[in-house]
Coordinates of C-alpha atoms in Angstrom, one line a residue:
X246 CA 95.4 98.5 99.3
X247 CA 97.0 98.9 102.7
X248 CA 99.9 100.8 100.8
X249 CA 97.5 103.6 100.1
X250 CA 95.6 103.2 103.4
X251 CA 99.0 104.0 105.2
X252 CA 99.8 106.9 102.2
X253 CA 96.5 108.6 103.0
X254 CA 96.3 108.3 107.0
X255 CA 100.1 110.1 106.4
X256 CA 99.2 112.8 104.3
X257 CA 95.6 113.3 107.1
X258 CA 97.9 113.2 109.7
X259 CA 100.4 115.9 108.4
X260 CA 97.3 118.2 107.5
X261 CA 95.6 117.9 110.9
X262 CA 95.6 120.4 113.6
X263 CA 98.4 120.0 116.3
X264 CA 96.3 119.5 118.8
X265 CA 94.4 116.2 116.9
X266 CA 97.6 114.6 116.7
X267 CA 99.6 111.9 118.9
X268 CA 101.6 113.2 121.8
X269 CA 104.5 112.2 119.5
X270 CA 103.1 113.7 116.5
X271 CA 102.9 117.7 115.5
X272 CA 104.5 120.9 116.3
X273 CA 107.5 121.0 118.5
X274 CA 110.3 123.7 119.6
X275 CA 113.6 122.5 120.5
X276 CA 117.0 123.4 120.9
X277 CA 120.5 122.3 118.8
X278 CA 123.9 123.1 120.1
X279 CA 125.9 125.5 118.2
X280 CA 129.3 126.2 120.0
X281 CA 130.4 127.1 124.1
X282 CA 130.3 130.8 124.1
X283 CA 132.2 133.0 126.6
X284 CA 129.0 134.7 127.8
X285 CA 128.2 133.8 131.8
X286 CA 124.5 133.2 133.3
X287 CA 123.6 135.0 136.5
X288 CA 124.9 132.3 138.3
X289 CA 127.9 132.7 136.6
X290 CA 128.2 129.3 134.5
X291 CA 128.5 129.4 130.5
X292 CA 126.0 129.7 128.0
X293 CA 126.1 127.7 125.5
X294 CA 124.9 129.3 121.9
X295 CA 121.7 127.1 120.4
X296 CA 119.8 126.9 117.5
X297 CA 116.1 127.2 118.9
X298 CA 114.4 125.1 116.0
X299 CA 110.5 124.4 114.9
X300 CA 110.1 120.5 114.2
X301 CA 107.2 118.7 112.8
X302 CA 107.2 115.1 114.0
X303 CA 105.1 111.9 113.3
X304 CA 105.0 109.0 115.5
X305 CA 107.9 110.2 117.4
X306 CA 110.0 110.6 113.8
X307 CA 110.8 114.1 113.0
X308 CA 110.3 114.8 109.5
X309 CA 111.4 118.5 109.1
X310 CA 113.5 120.8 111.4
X311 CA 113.4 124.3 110.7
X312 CA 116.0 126.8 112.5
X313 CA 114.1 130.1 114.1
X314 CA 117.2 132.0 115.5
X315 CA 120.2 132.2 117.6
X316 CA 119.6 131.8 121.5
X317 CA 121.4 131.1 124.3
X318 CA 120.8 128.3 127.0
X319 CA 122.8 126.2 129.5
X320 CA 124.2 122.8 130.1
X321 CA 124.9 122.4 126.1
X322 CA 121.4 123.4 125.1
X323 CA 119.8 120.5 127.3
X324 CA 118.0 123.6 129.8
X325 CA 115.9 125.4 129.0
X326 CA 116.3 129.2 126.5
X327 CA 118.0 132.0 128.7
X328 CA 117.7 134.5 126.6
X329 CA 117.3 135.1 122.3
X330 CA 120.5 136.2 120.8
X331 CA 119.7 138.8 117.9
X332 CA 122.2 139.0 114.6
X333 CA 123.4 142.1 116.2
X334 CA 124.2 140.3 119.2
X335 CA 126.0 137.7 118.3
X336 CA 128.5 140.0 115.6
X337 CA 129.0 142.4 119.2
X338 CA 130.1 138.8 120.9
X339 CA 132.3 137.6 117.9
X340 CA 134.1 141.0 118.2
X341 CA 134.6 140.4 121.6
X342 CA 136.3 137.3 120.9
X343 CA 133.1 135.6 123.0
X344 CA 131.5 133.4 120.4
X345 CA 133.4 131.6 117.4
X346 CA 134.1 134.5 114.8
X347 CA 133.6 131.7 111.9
X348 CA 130.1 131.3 112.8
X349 CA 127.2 133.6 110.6
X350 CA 126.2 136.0 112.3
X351 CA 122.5 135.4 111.3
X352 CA 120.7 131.4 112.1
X353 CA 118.9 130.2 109.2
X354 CA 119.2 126.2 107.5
X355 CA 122.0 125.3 105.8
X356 CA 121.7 123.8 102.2
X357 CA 121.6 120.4 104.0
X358 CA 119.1 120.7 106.4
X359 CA 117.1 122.5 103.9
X360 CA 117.1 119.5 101.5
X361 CA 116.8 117.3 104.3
X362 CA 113.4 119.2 105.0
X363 CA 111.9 119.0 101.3
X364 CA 113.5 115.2 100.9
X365 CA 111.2 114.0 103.5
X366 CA 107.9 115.7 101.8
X367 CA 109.1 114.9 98.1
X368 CA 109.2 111.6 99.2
X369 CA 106.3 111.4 100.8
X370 CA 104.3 113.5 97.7
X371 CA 106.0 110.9 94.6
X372 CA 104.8 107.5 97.2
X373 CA 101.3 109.3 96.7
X374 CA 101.0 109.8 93.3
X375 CA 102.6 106.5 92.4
X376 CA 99.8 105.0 94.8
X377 CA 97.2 106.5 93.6
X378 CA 98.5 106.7 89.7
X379 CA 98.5 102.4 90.3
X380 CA 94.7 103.1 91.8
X381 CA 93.7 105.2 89.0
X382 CA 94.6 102.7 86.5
X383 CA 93.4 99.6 88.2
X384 CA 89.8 101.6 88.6
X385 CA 90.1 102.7 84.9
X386 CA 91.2 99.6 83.2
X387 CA 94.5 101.0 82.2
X388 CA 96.9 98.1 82.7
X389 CA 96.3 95.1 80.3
X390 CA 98.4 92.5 82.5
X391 CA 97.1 93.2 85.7
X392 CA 94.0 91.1 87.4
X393 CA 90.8 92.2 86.9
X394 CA 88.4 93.8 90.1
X395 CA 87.1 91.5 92.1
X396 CA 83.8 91.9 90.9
X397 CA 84.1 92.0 87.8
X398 CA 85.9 88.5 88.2
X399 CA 82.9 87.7 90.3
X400 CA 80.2 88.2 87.5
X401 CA 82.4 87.0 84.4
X402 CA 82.6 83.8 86.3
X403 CA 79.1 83.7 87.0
X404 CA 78.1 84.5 83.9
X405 CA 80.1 81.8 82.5
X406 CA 79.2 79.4 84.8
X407 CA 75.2 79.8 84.1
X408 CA 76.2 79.4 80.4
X409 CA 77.7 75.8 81.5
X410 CA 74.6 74.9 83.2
X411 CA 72.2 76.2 80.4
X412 CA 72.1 72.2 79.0
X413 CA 71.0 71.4 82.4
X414 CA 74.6 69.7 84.0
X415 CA 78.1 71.0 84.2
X416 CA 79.8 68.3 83.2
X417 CA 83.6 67.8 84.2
X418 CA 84.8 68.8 80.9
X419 CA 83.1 71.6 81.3
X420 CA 84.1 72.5 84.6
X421 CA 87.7 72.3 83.7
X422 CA 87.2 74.8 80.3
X423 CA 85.6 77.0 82.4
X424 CA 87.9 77.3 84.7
X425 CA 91.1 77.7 82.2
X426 CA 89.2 80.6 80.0
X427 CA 87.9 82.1 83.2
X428 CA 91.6 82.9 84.2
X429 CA 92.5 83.6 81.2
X430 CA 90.1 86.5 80.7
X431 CA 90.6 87.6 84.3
X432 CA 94.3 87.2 84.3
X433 CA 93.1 85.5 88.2
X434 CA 94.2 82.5 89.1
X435 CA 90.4 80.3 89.5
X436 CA 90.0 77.7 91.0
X437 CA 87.9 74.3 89.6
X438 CA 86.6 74.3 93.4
X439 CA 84.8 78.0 92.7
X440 CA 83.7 77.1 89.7
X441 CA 81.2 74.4 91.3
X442 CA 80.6 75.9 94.1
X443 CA 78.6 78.7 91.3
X444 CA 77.6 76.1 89.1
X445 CA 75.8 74.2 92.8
X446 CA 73.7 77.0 93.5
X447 CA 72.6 78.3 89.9
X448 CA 68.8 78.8 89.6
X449 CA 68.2 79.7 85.9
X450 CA 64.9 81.3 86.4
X451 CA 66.3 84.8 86.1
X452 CA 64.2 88.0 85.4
X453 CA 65.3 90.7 83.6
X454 CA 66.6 92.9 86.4
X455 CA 68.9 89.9 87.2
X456 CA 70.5 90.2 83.9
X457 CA 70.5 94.2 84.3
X458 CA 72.5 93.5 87.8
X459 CA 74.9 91.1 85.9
X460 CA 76.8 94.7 84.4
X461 CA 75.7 96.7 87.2
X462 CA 79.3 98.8 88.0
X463 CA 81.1 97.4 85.3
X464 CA 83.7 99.2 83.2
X465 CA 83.0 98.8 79.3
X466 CA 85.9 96.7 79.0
X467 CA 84.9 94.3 81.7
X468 CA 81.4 93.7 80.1
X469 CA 82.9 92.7 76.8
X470 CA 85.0 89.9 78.9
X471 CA 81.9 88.8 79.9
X472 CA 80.1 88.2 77.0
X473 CA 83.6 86.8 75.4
X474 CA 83.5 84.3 78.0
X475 CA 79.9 83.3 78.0
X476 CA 80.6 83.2 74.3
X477 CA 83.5 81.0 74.5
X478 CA 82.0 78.3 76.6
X479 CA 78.8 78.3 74.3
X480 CA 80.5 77.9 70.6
X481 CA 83.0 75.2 73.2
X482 CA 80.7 72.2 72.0
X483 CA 80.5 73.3 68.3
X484 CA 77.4 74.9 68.3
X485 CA 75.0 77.1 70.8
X486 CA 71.6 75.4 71.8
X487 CA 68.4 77.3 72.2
X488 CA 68.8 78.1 76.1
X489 CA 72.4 79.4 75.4
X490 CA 71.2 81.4 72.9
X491 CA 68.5 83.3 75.0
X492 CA 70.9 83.7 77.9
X493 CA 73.6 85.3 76.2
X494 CA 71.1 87.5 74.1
X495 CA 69.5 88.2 77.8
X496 CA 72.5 89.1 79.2
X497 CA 73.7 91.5 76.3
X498 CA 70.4 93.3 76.3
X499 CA 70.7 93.3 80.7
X500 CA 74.0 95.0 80.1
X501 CA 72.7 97.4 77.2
X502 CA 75.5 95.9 74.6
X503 CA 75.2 97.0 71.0
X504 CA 74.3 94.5 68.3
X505 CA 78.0 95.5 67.0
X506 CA 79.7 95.1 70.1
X507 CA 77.8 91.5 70.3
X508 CA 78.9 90.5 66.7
X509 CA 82.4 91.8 67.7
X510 CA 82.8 90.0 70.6
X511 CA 81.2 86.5 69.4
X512 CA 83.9 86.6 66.3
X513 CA 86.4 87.2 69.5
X514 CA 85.4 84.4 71.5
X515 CA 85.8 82.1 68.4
X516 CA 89.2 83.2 67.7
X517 CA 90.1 82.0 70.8
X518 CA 88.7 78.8 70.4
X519 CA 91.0 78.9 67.4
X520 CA 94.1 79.4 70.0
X521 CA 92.7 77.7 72.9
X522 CA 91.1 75.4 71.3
X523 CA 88.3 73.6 73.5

């Protein structure tokens, strides 16, 4: 989650005005030196021929340079710009053997700097679509092996656990099956300790809008865990007493589950008592 905490505050903080940002994050002009020239200030030093650049920066870390022209400044492009120094300009001073004749006559990126440029925001663009492609399928259900939400953990634990208690005492056994299929269908690692801590504070007097809250939020997918595992603890002891019964059909009517969906998922939950055994 942090990941796509960091991804996001990025891609606000590129997209923000100037003025919003850091004082070492946004817009900047700077200068890169080029080559000594023969030209002469006023004062009769050297010019020095710069790039004069746009940079966008974040945090202090420039991210993208961008060359704007020729100019001409002292002290190797560490003063500030003496003058701009036009195309025309600088193929006059080449002639004149002043400036480098190798040198193009017009400043624009090179193939480097321009991939240099793009890397940065390609980069940047793939971390957020693999972020938020990982998001999308956790919040869609679309990875098998991964751990299920934390809420749905929540309530398939719960559910299971007030399935345990349904004979009136959670017995150690019990505790321990619980636990095990609980992990199992969450692909979460459980712990016993949870599992009483539920079963300590169940109160089995529950109205209907307590079962409807049960699947409140819940994918599909997550609700068919659910009853699987409430299932799978019932049929555990061989066969499902009254108050068993009446929770589970409860809870499948709280969470508006078909009659087929509830025959499916009961023939589920005994194959895996065929596996798993009890």
């Amino acid at each position: 989650m942090m990941r796509f905490i960091v991804a996001i505050f990025l891609s606000l903080l590129v997209a923000g005005p100037a003025q919003a940002w850091t004082a070492n994050s946004g817009f900047f002009s700077g200068l890169e030196y080029v080559a000594d020239t023969e030209i002469d200030a006023p004062n009769g030093t050297s010019l020095s021929l710069c790039y004069e650049t746009k940079d966008i920066r974040i945090l202090g870390y420039t991210v993208s340079s961008n060359i704007l022209g020729y100019v001409l400044s002292r002290d190797r492009c560490t003063g500030q710009i003496e003058r701009p120094f036009s195309p025309q300009q600088m193929e006059t001073a080449q002639s004149l053997n002043l400036i480098e004749a190798g040198l193009p006559s017009v400043a624009r990126n090179s193939l480097q700097r321009t991939i240099q440029n793009y890397g940065i925001w390609v980069a940047i663009s793939l971390a957020l679509i693999a972020v938020i492609w990982r998001r999308m399928k956790s919040l869609l259900g679309l990875d098998p092996t991964a751990p299920m939400r934390k809420k749905a953990t929540q309530r398939i634990l719960t559910a299971m656990c007030y399935v345990g208690k349904c004979d009136g005492i959670v017995a150690s056994n019990e505790i321990a099956l619980i636990t095990k299929a609980a992990s199992r269908l969450t692909r979460t690692n459980i712990p016993s300790t949870e599992v009483i801590r539920i079963t300590d504070h169940i109160d089995l007097n529950l109205t209907p809008q307590d079962f409807i809250d049960f699947g409140k939020g819940l994918r599909d997918s997550e609700k068919d865990v659910m009853m699987r595992g409430a299932f799978f603890v019932a049929l555990s002891s061989g066969r499902i007493i009254p108050s068993e019964y009446a929770f589970i059909t409860n809870l499948s009517y709280g969470i508006g589950m078909p009659g087929e969906d509830f025959r499916r998922v009961m023939n589920l939950a005994l194959e895996d008592l065929d596996i798993y055994g009890t």
